[in-house]
C-alpha cells in the first residue's frame, strides 16, 4: 500500500502498465471492434477499416484490456498515478519531490478534482479503470495550465459550485474508446503508428473542446461576469452534445475534430 516515494510521471506509469500480462479469459471479455454496417460500404466495395502497422491489433486490444483493470488503492502504482494527477491539477507539486505529499487512499479530498465521493473506485471501476487514470495523469502533466483552468471553470460553471472534472474525464476516455472500437480513430492511429497516442489525442481534444465552450464564463453562476457573457449553458448540455457528435463521426471527421482542438 501507499504511494511511490515521489510523484509518478506519465512515462513511468505507462512503462509500468506495459508490463501487465492478461489471461485468455480477460482477452475474451473485451470487444475491440464494433464496425458500422450499412449499404453504403457494401455498394462501394469497402470492408471494415483496418489498422496497418506492426503489432496494431495487439496495441488496440491492450487499451481495451487496460480499461478493464480496476483501480486499486492498495497498489502503490495505482494510488501514485491518481495522487500525482490530483497534485498536478491542484498545483501542489513544488520544484522538488520533497514537497510531494501522498494523500490517503480514501477521503473527501478526491472530491476536489471531481470524484463523486471519498472512494474513487466507485467512479473509476464502473467505467474505464486504470486507463482513465492514465489519461488523467497524462493530460494534467502535459498541459498543467489548461487542465487547471478547466478545473476552475467547471467549478465556476456548475450551478452548485461542485467539481466534476474527474467524472467528465472518465466520459472522455469512454468516448475515445468507443471511437476506436468503431474504427473512427484508426486514421489517427495509422498516423502515429500507435494506438495509445491516438486515444490520448482524442481525450485531450475533448478536454480542450469543453474548456473552449466554458471560456466565456469566468464567474460563479448568476454573477455579473456570467451575466455579461450571456446565458450560461449547463455543463451537461455541452458534454452531451460532444458525446452525441463523436458517436456519429467517421475517421475523416475525427481528424477534423482533432485538428480543430489540438495545436498539432
GROMACS .gro file of N, CA, C and O in nm, residues 14-123:
model
  440
   14UNK      N    1   0.318   0.459  -1.776
   14UNK     CA    2   0.292   0.383  -1.899
   14UNK      C    3   0.385   0.262  -1.907
   14UNK      O    4   0.342   0.151  -1.942
   15UNK      N    5   0.512   0.281  -1.874
   15UNK     CA    6   0.607   0.170  -1.877
   15UNK      C    7   0.569   0.061  -1.778
   15UNK      O    8   0.579  -0.058  -1.809
   16UNK      N    9   0.527   0.102  -1.659
   16UNK     CA   10   0.489   0.002  -1.558
   16UNK      C   11   0.366  -0.077  -1.603
   16UNK      O   12   0.360  -0.199  -1.587
   17UNK      N   13   0.267  -0.008  -1.661
   17UNK     CA   14   0.147  -0.077  -1.707
   17UNK      C   15   0.175  -0.166  -1.828
   17UNK      O   16   0.104  -0.264  -1.851
   18UNK      N   17   0.279  -0.131  -1.905
   18UNK     CA   18   0.314  -0.213  -2.021
   18UNK      C   19   0.358  -0.353  -1.979
   18UNK      O   20   0.355  -0.446  -2.060
   19UNK      N   21   0.399  -0.367  -1.854
   19UNK     CA   22   0.442  -0.498  -1.805
   19UNK      C   23   0.329  -0.589  -1.762
   19UNK      O   24   0.353  -0.706  -1.728
   20UNK      N   25   0.207  -0.538  -1.762
   20UNK     CA   26   0.094  -0.622  -1.722
   20UNK      C   27   0.071  -0.733  -1.825
   20UNK      O   28   0.079  -0.711  -1.945
   21UNK      N   29   0.041  -0.851  -1.775
   21UNK     CA   30   0.007  -0.963  -1.862
   21UNK      C   31  -0.140  -0.997  -1.841
   21UNK      O   32  -0.192  -0.990  -1.729
   22UNK      N   33  -0.206  -1.034  -1.950
   22UNK     CA   34  -0.350  -1.060  -1.946
   22UNK      C   35  -0.379  -1.204  -1.987
   22UNK      O   36  -0.319  -1.255  -2.082
   23UNK      N   37  -0.471  -1.263  -1.916
   23UNK     CA   38  -0.508  -1.402  -1.942
   23UNK      C   39  -0.597  -1.412  -2.065
   23UNK      O   40  -0.654  -1.313  -2.112
   24UNK      N   41  -0.610  -1.532  -2.116
   24UNK     CA   42  -0.701  -1.555  -2.229
   24UNK      C   43  -0.844  -1.526  -2.190
   24UNK      O   44  -0.925  -1.480  -2.272
   25UNK      N   45  -0.876  -1.548  -2.062
   25UNK     CA   46  -1.012  -1.517  -2.014
   25UNK      C   47  -1.038  -1.367  -2.019
   25UNK      O   48  -1.146  -1.323  -2.060
   26UNK      N   49  -0.938  -1.287  -1.979
   26UNK     CA   50  -0.954  -1.141  -1.985
   26UNK      C   51  -0.967  -1.095  -2.129
   26UNK      O   52  -1.050  -1.008  -2.161
   27UNK      N   53  -0.889  -1.154  -2.218
   27UNK     CA   54  -0.895  -1.115  -2.359
   27UNK      C   55  -1.031  -1.150  -2.420
   27UNK      O   56  -1.079  -1.080  -2.509
   28UNK      N   57  -1.091  -1.256  -2.371
   28UNK     CA   58  -1.220  -1.297  -2.426
   28UNK      C   59  -1.333  -1.203  -2.384
   28UNK      O   60  -1.440  -1.202  -2.445
   29UNK      N   61  -1.309  -1.121  -2.282
   29UNK     CA   62  -1.414  -1.033  -2.230
   29UNK      C   63  -1.420  -0.897  -2.299
   29UNK      O   64  -1.515  -0.822  -2.280
   30UNK      N   65  -1.317  -0.862  -2.377
   30UNK     CA   66  -1.317  -0.731  -2.441
   30UNK      C   67  -1.387  -0.735  -2.576
   30UNK      O   68  -1.399  -0.840  -2.639
   31UNK      N   69  -1.436  -0.619  -2.619
   31UNK     CA   70  -1.499  -0.604  -2.751
   31UNK      C   71  -1.422  -0.493  -2.822
   31UNK      O   72  -1.458  -0.376  -2.814
   32UNK      N   73  -1.313  -0.526  -2.892
   32UNK     CA   74  -1.229  -0.422  -2.951
   32UNK      C   75  -1.281  -0.364  -3.082
   32UNK      O   76  -1.234  -0.259  -3.125
   33UNK      N   77  -1.375  -0.431  -3.146
   33UNK     CA   78  -1.429  -0.379  -3.273
   33UNK      C   79  -1.581  -0.388  -3.273
   33UNK      O   80  -1.640  -0.483  -3.220
   34UNK      N   81  -1.640  -0.286  -3.332
   34UNK     CA   82  -1.786  -0.283  -3.350
   34UNK      C   83  -1.812  -0.190  -3.468
   34UNK      O   84  -1.859  -0.077  -3.452
   35UNK      N   85  -1.779  -0.238  -3.586
   35UNK     CA   86  -1.786  -0.155  -3.704
   35UNK      C   87  -1.929  -0.136  -3.752
   35UNK      O   88  -2.012  -0.228  -3.743
   36UNK      N   89  -1.956  -0.016  -3.803
   36UNK     CA   90  -2.089   0.013  -3.857
   36UNK      C   91  -2.112  -0.072  -3.982
   36UNK      O   92  -2.023  -0.094  -4.063
   37UNK      N   93  -2.236  -0.118  -3.994
   37UNK     CA   94  -2.275  -0.193  -4.113
   37UNK      C   95  -2.382  -0.115  -4.187
   37UNK      O   96  -2.479  -0.068  -4.127
   38UNK      N   97  -2.365  -0.100  -4.315
   38UNK     CA   98  -2.464  -0.024  -4.392
   38UNK      C   99  -2.447  -0.051  -4.539
   38UNK      O  100  -2.344  -0.099  -4.585
   39UNK      N  101  -2.549  -0.019  -4.618
   39UNK     CA  102  -2.544  -0.046  -4.761
   39UNK      C  103  -2.437   0.033  -4.834
   39UNK      O  104  -2.381  -0.012  -4.933
   40UNK      N  105  -2.402   0.151  -4.779
   40UNK     CA  106  -2.305   0.235  -4.850
   40UNK      C  107  -2.170   0.165  -4.860
   40UNK      O  108  -2.107   0.163  -4.966
   41UNK      N  109  -2.122   0.109  -4.749
   41UNK     CA  110  -1.992   0.042  -4.751
   41UNK      C  111  -1.994  -0.077  -4.847
   41UNK      O  112  -1.898  -0.102  -4.919
   42UNK      N  113  -2.106  -0.151  -4.847
   42UNK     CA  114  -2.115  -0.267  -4.936
   42UNK      C  115  -2.118  -0.227  -5.082
   42UNK      O  116  -2.051  -0.287  -5.166
   43UNK      N  117  -2.193  -0.122  -5.114
   43UNK     CA  118  -2.203  -0.077  -5.253
   43UNK      C  119  -2.070  -0.025  -5.305
   43UNK      O  120  -2.038  -0.038  -5.423
   44UNK      N  121  -1.993   0.034  -5.216
   44UNK     CA  122  -1.864   0.088  -5.256
   44UNK      C  123  -1.754  -0.016  -5.252
   44UNK      O  124  -1.638   0.012  -5.285
   45UNK      N  125  -1.790  -0.137  -5.211
   45UNK     CA  126  -1.690  -0.243  -5.202
   45UNK      C  127  -1.592  -0.224  -5.088
   45UNK      O  128  -1.478  -0.271  -5.095
   46UNK      N  129  -1.634  -0.155  -4.983
   46UNK     CA  130  -1.546  -0.127  -4.871
   46UNK      C  131  -1.568  -0.229  -4.760
   46UNK      O  132  -1.681  -0.254  -4.719
   47UNK      N  133  -1.461  -0.287  -4.713
   47UNK     CA  134  -1.470  -0.374  -4.598
   47UNK      C  135  -1.455  -0.292  -4.471
   47UNK      O  136  -1.453  -0.169  -4.475
   48UNK      N  137  -1.445  -0.358  -4.357
   48UNK     CA  138  -1.424  -0.285  -4.232
   48UNK      C  139  -1.290  -0.214  -4.232
   48UNK      O  140  -1.196  -0.257  -4.300
   49UNK      N  141  -1.278  -0.102  -4.159
   49UNK     CA  142  -1.149  -0.031  -4.153
   49UNK      C  143  -1.041  -0.119  -4.091
   49UNK      O  144  -1.070  -0.209  -4.012
   50UNK      N  145  -0.917  -0.093  -4.128
   50UNK     CA  146  -0.807  -0.176  -4.080
   50UNK      C  147  -0.692  -0.089  -4.030
   50UNK      O  148  -0.666   0.018  -4.082
   51UNK      N  149  -0.626  -0.140  -3.928
   51UNK     CA  150  -0.505  -0.078  -3.878
   51UNK      C  151  -0.387  -0.143  -3.949
   51UNK      O  152  -0.373  -0.266  -3.947
   52UNK      N  153  -0.303  -0.063  -4.011
   52UNK     CA  154  -0.196  -0.117  -4.094
   52UNK      C  155  -0.059  -0.069  -4.043
   52UNK      O  156   0.002   0.020  -4.101
   53UNK      N  157  -0.017  -0.127  -3.933
   53UNK     CA  158   0.121  -0.106  -3.887
   53UNK      C  159   0.155  -0.222  -3.794
   53UNK      O  160   0.065  -0.292  -3.746
   54UNK      N  161   0.282  -0.247  -3.767
   54UNK     CA  162   0.321  -0.364  -3.689
   54UNK      C  163   0.257  -0.367  -3.550
   54UNK      O  164   0.249  -0.265  -3.481
   55UNK      N  165   0.210  -0.483  -3.512
   55UNK     CA  166   0.151  -0.508  -3.380
   55UNK      C  167   0.030  -0.420  -3.351
   55UNK      O  168  -0.004  -0.394  -3.235
   56UNK      N  169  -0.037  -0.375  -3.456
   56UNK     CA  170  -0.151  -0.285  -3.438
   56UNK      C  171  -0.263  -0.352  -3.359
   56UNK      O  172  -0.321  -0.292  -3.268
   57UNK      N  173  -0.297  -0.475  -3.395
   57UNK     CA  174  -0.407  -0.543  -3.327
   57UNK      C  175  -0.376  -0.562  -3.178
   57UNK      O  176  -0.463  -0.541  -3.092
   58UNK      N  177  -0.251  -0.598  -3.148
   58UNK     CA  178  -0.212  -0.617  -3.008
   58UNK      C  179  -0.224  -0.486  -2.929
   58UNK      O  180  -0.273  -0.484  -2.816
   59UNK      N  181  -0.179  -0.377  -2.991
   59UNK     CA  182  -0.189  -0.247  -2.924
   59UNK      C  183  -0.335  -0.207  -2.903
   59UNK      O  184  -0.371  -0.154  -2.798
   60UNK      N  185  -0.416  -0.228  -3.007
   60UNK     CA  186  -0.558  -0.193  -2.996
   60UNK      C  187  -0.624  -0.272  -2.884
   60UNK      O  188  -0.694  -0.215  -2.799
   61UNK      N  189  -0.601  -0.402  -2.880
   61UNK     CA  190  -0.663  -0.484  -2.778
   61UNK      C  191  -0.616  -0.446  -2.638
   61UNK      O  192  -0.692  -0.451  -2.541
   62UNK      N  193  -0.490  -0.405  -2.629
   62UNK     CA  194  -0.433  -0.376  -2.498
   62UNK      C  195  -0.502  -0.256  -2.430
   62UNK      O  196  -0.521  -0.257  -2.308
   63UNK      N  197  -0.541  -0.156  -2.506
   63UNK     CA  198  -0.606  -0.042  -2.441
   63UNK      C  199  -0.743  -0.083  -2.385
   63UNK      O  200  -0.785  -0.034  -2.280
   64UNK      N  201  -0.811  -0.174  -2.454
   64UNK     CA  202  -0.938  -0.223  -2.401
   64UNK      C  203  -0.916  -0.309  -2.277
   64UNK      O  204  -0.998  -0.309  -2.185
   65UNK      N  205  -0.806  -0.382  -2.276
   65UNK     CA  206  -0.772  -0.462  -2.158
   65UNK      C  207  -0.738  -0.372  -2.039
   65UNK      O  208  -0.779  -0.399  -1.926
   66UNK      N  209  -0.663  -0.265  -2.065
   66UNK     CA  210  -0.631  -0.171  -1.957
   66UNK      C  211  -0.758  -0.108  -1.898
   66UNK      O  212  -0.765  -0.083  -1.777
   67UNK      N  213  -0.857  -0.083  -1.983
   67UNK     CA  214  -0.983  -0.025  -1.935
   67UNK      C  215  -1.058  -0.120  -1.843
   67UNK      O  216  -1.145  -0.076  -1.767
   68UNK      N  217  -1.022  -0.247  -1.848
   68UNK     CA  218  -1.085  -0.348  -1.760
   68UNK      C  219  -1.009  -0.366  -1.629
   68UNK      O  220  -1.056  -0.436  -1.540
   69UNK      N  221  -0.890  -0.304  -1.618
   69UNK     CA  222  -0.812  -0.316  -1.495
   69UNK      C  223  -0.869  -0.221  -1.390
   69UNK      O  224  -0.869  -0.099  -1.410
   70UNK      N  225  -0.917  -0.275  -1.281
   70UNK     CA  226  -0.976  -0.193  -1.176
   70UNK      C  227  -0.869  -0.111  -1.105
   70UNK      O  228  -0.757  -0.159  -1.081
   71UNK      N  229  -0.902   0.015  -1.075
   71UNK     CA  230  -0.812   0.097  -0.994
   71UNK      C  231  -0.816   0.043  -0.851
   71UNK      O  232  -0.923   0.030  -0.790
   72UNK      N  233  -0.698   0.013  -0.798
   72UNK     CA  234  -0.685  -0.048  -0.667
   72UNK      C  235  -0.595   0.039  -0.580
   72UNK      O  236  -0.474   0.046  -0.603
   73UNK      N  237  -0.650   0.107  -0.480
   73UNK     CA  238  -0.567   0.194  -0.397
   73UNK      C  239  -0.464   0.118  -0.315
   73UNK      O  240  -0.372   0.178  -0.260
   74UNK      N  241  -0.479  -0.014  -0.308
   74UNK     CA  242  -0.378  -0.095  -0.240
   74UNK      C  243  -0.254  -0.118  -0.324
   74UNK      O  244  -0.151  -0.163  -0.273
   75UNK      N  245  -0.262  -0.087  -0.454
   75UNK     CA  246  -0.148  -0.096  -0.544
   75UNK      C  247  -0.077   0.039  -0.545
   75UNK      O  248  -0.136   0.141  -0.579
   76UNK      N  249   0.052   0.040  -0.508
   76UNK     CA  250   0.123   0.167  -0.496
   76UNK      C  251   0.126   0.245  -0.628
   76UNK      O  252   0.115   0.368  -0.627
   77UNK      N  253   0.140   0.174  -0.740
   77UNK     CA  254   0.140   0.244  -0.869
   77UNK      C  255   0.006   0.312  -0.893
   77UNK      O  256   0.001   0.428  -0.934
   78UNK      N  257  -0.103   0.242  -0.868
   78UNK     CA  258  -0.237   0.296  -0.892
   78UNK      C  259  -0.260   0.420  -0.808
   78UNK      O  260  -0.308   0.524  -0.860
   79UNK      N  261  -0.229   0.412  -0.680
   79UNK     CA  262  -0.251   0.526  -0.591
   79UNK      C  263  -0.160   0.643  -0.631
   79UNK      O  264  -0.204   0.758  -0.633
   80UNK      N  265  -0.036   0.612  -0.667
   80UNK     CA  266   0.058   0.718  -0.705
   80UNK      C  267   0.013   0.790  -0.832
   80UNK      O  268   0.027   0.912  -0.843
   81UNK      N  269  -0.039   0.714  -0.929
   81UNK     CA  270  -0.086   0.776  -1.053
   81UNK      C  271  -0.198   0.875  -1.025
   81UNK      O  272  -0.194   0.990  -1.072
   82UNK      N  273  -0.297   0.834  -0.949
   82UNK     CA  274  -0.410   0.923  -0.923
   82UNK      C  275  -0.370   1.038  -0.832
   82UNK      O  276  -0.414   1.152  -0.851
   83UNK      N  277  -0.286   1.008  -0.733
   83UNK     CA  278  -0.241   1.113  -0.641
   83UNK      C  279  -0.160   1.219  -0.716
   83UNK      O  280  -0.174   1.340  -0.690
   84UNK      N  281  -0.077   1.176  -0.811
   84UNK     CA  282   0.003   1.272  -0.888
   84UNK      C  283  -0.085   1.355  -0.980
   84UNK      O  284  -0.065   1.477  -0.993
   85UNK      N  285  -0.184   1.290  -1.043
   85UNK     CA  286  -0.277   1.366  -1.126
   85UNK      C  287  -0.349   1.471  -1.043
   85UNK      O  288  -0.364   1.587  -1.086
   86UNK      N  289  -0.393   1.434  -0.924
   86UNK     CA  290  -0.460   1.529  -0.834
   86UNK      C  291  -0.367   1.644  -0.799
   86UNK      O  292  -0.407   1.762  -0.802
   87UNK      N  293  -0.242   1.612  -0.766
   87UNK     CA  294  -0.146   1.717  -0.730
   87UNK      C  295  -0.119   1.809  -0.849
   87UNK      O  296  -0.106   1.931  -0.833
   88UNK      N  297  -0.109   1.752  -0.969
   88UNK     CA  298  -0.092   1.835  -1.089
   88UNK      C  299  -0.209   1.931  -1.106
   88UNK      O  300  -0.191   2.050  -1.132
   89UNK      N  301  -0.330   1.879  -1.094
   89UNK     CA  302  -0.449   1.958  -1.117
   89UNK      C  303  -0.464   2.070  -1.014
   89UNK      O  304  -0.512   2.179  -1.046
   90UNK      N  305  -0.423   2.043  -0.892
   90UNK     CA  306  -0.437   2.141  -0.785
   90UNK      C  307  -0.311   2.224  -0.765
   90UNK      O  308  -0.303   2.305  -0.672
   91UNK      N  309  -0.211   2.205  -0.854
   91UNK     CA  310  -0.086   2.280  -0.849
   91UNK      C  311  -0.018   2.264  -0.714
   91UNK      O  312   0.026   2.362  -0.651
   92UNK      N  313  -0.007   2.139  -0.671
   92UNK     CA  314   0.051   2.111  -0.540
   92UNK      C  315   0.192   2.053  -0.548
   92UNK      O  316   0.249   2.016  -0.445
   93UNK      N  317   0.246   2.041  -0.669
   93UNK     CA  318   0.382   1.988  -0.683
   93UNK      C  319   0.481   2.104  -0.685
   93UNK      O  320   0.476   2.190  -0.773
   94UNK      N  321   0.571   2.106  -0.591
   94UNK     CA  322   0.673   2.210  -0.586
   94UNK      C  323   0.788   2.179  -0.680
   94UNK      O  324   0.783   2.083  -0.758
   95UNK      N  325   0.895   2.255  -0.672
   95UNK     CA  326   1.009   2.234  -0.762
   95UNK      C  327   1.084   2.105  -0.738
   95UNK      O  328   1.164   2.063  -0.821
   96UNK      N  329   1.061   2.041  -0.624
   96UNK     CA  330   1.130   1.915  -0.599
   96UNK      C  331   1.032   1.816  -0.538
   96UNK      O  332   0.927   1.851  -0.486
   97UNK      N  333   1.070   1.689  -0.546
   97UNK     CA  334   0.981   1.582  -0.500
   97UNK      C  335   0.959   1.586  -0.350
   97UNK      O  336   0.864   1.525  -0.299
   98UNK      N  337   1.046   1.656  -0.275
   98UNK     CA  338   1.031   1.659  -0.130
   98UNK      C  339   0.902   1.726  -0.086
   98UNK      O  340   0.852   1.702   0.024
   99UNK      N  341   0.845   1.812  -0.173
   99UNK     CA  342   0.723   1.884  -0.137
   99UNK      C  343   0.598   1.798  -0.158
   99UNK      O  344   0.489   1.836  -0.118
  100UNK      N  345   0.616   1.681  -0.219
  100UNK     CA  346   0.502   1.596  -0.254
  100UNK      C  347   0.454   1.518  -0.131
  100UNK      O  348   0.533   1.457  -0.060
  101UNK      N  349   0.325   1.524  -0.110
  101UNK     CA  350   0.264   1.450   0.000
  101UNK      C  351   0.159   1.354  -0.056
  101UNK      O  352   0.065   1.397  -0.124
  102UNK      N  353   0.176   1.227  -0.030
  102UNK     CA  354   0.080   1.128  -0.078
  102UNK      C  355  -0.048   1.137   0.004
  102UNK      O  356  -0.043   1.129   0.127
  103UNK      N  357  -0.164   1.156  -0.060
  103UNK     CA  358  -0.288   1.164   0.016
  103UNK      C  359  -0.335   1.026   0.061
  103UNK      O  360  -0.286   0.922   0.012
  104UNK      N  361  -0.430   1.024   0.151
  104UNK     CA  362  -0.489   0.898   0.192
  104UNK      C  363  -0.561   0.833   0.075
  104UNK      O  364  -0.611   0.901  -0.016
  105UNK      N  365  -0.566   0.701   0.076
  105UNK     CA  366  -0.630   0.628  -0.034
  105UNK      C  367  -0.778   0.662  -0.046
  105UNK      O  368  -0.833   0.666  -0.157
  106UNK      N  369  -0.842   0.687   0.067
  106UNK     CA  370  -0.984   0.721   0.068
  106UNK      C  371  -1.004   0.849   0.147
  106UNK      O  372  -0.936   0.873   0.246
  107UNK      N  373  -1.096   0.931   0.102
  107UNK     CA  374  -1.124   1.055   0.175
  107UNK      C  375  -1.190   1.159   0.087
  107UNK      O  376  -1.191   1.149  -0.036
  108UNK      N  377  -1.242   1.262   0.150
  108UNK     CA  378  -1.314   1.367   0.078
  108UNK      C  379  -1.224   1.448  -0.014
  108UNK      O  380  -1.274   1.522  -0.101
  109UNK      N  381  -1.093   1.437   0.002
  109UNK     CA  382  -1.001   1.514  -0.082
  109UNK      C  383  -1.014   1.478  -0.230
  109UNK      O  384  -0.979   1.558  -0.316
  110UNK      N  385  -1.064   1.360  -0.261
  110UNK     CA  386  -1.081   1.322  -0.402
  110UNK      C  387  -1.193   1.403  -0.468
  110UNK      O  388  -1.195   1.418  -0.591
  111UNK      N  389  -1.284   1.455  -0.388
  111UNK     CA  390  -1.390   1.538  -0.445
  111UNK      C  391  -1.334   1.670  -0.500
  111UNK      O  392  -1.397   1.734  -0.585
  112UNK      N  393  -1.215   1.709  -0.454
  112UNK     CA  394  -1.152   1.833  -0.500
  112UNK      C  395  -1.125   1.831  -0.650
  112UNK      O  396  -1.114   1.938  -0.713
  113UNK      N  397  -1.110   1.712  -0.708
  113UNK     CA  398  -1.083   1.702  -0.852
  113UNK      C  399  -1.200   1.638  -0.927
  113UNK      O  400  -1.187   1.605  -1.045
  114UNK      N  401  -1.313   1.621  -0.859
  114UNK     CA  402  -1.434   1.584  -0.932
  114UNK      C  403  -1.483   1.443  -0.919
  114UNK      O  404  -1.570   1.400  -0.996
  115UNK      N  405  -1.431   1.366  -0.821
  115UNK     CA  406  -1.493   1.238  -0.794
  115UNK      C  407  -1.618   1.260  -0.710
  115UNK      O  408  -1.631   1.361  -0.640
  116UNK      N  409  -1.710   1.165  -0.714
  116UNK     CA  410  -1.840   1.186  -0.652
  116UNK      C  411  -1.845   1.151  -0.504
  116UNK      O  412  -1.950   1.163  -0.442
  117UNK      N  413  -1.733   1.108  -0.449
  117UNK     CA  414  -1.732   1.075  -0.307
  117UNK      C  415  -1.590   1.049  -0.261
  117UNK      O  416  -1.493   1.086  -0.328
  118UNK      N  417  -1.578   0.984  -0.149
  118UNK     CA  418  -1.446   0.964  -0.088
  118UNK      C  419  -1.370   0.846  -0.144
  118UNK      O  420  -1.252   0.828  -0.113
  119UNK      N  421  -1.435   0.765  -0.226
  119UNK     CA  422  -1.372   0.645  -0.281
  119UNK      C  423  -1.375   0.649  -0.434
  119UNK      O  424  -1.479   0.623  -0.494
  120UNK      N  425  -1.263   0.683  -0.499
  120UNK     CA  426  -1.262   0.693  -0.646
  120UNK      C  427  -1.299   0.564  -0.718
  120UNK      O  428  -1.337   0.568  -0.835
  121UNK      N  429  -1.289   0.450  -0.649
  121UNK     CA  430  -1.325   0.324  -0.713
  121UNK      C  431  -1.469   0.324  -0.762
  121UNK      O  432  -1.501   0.260  -0.862
  122UNK      N  433  -1.556   0.395  -0.693
  122UNK     CA  434  -1.698   0.395  -0.732
  122UNK      C  435  -1.719   0.454  -0.870
  122UNK      O  436  -1.809   0.413  -0.942
  123UNK      N  437  -1.638   0.552  -0.906
  123UNK     CA  438  -1.646   0.611  -1.040
  123UNK      C  439  -1.558   0.536  -1.139
  123UNK      O  440  -1.602   0.501  -1.249
   0.00000   0.00000   0.00000
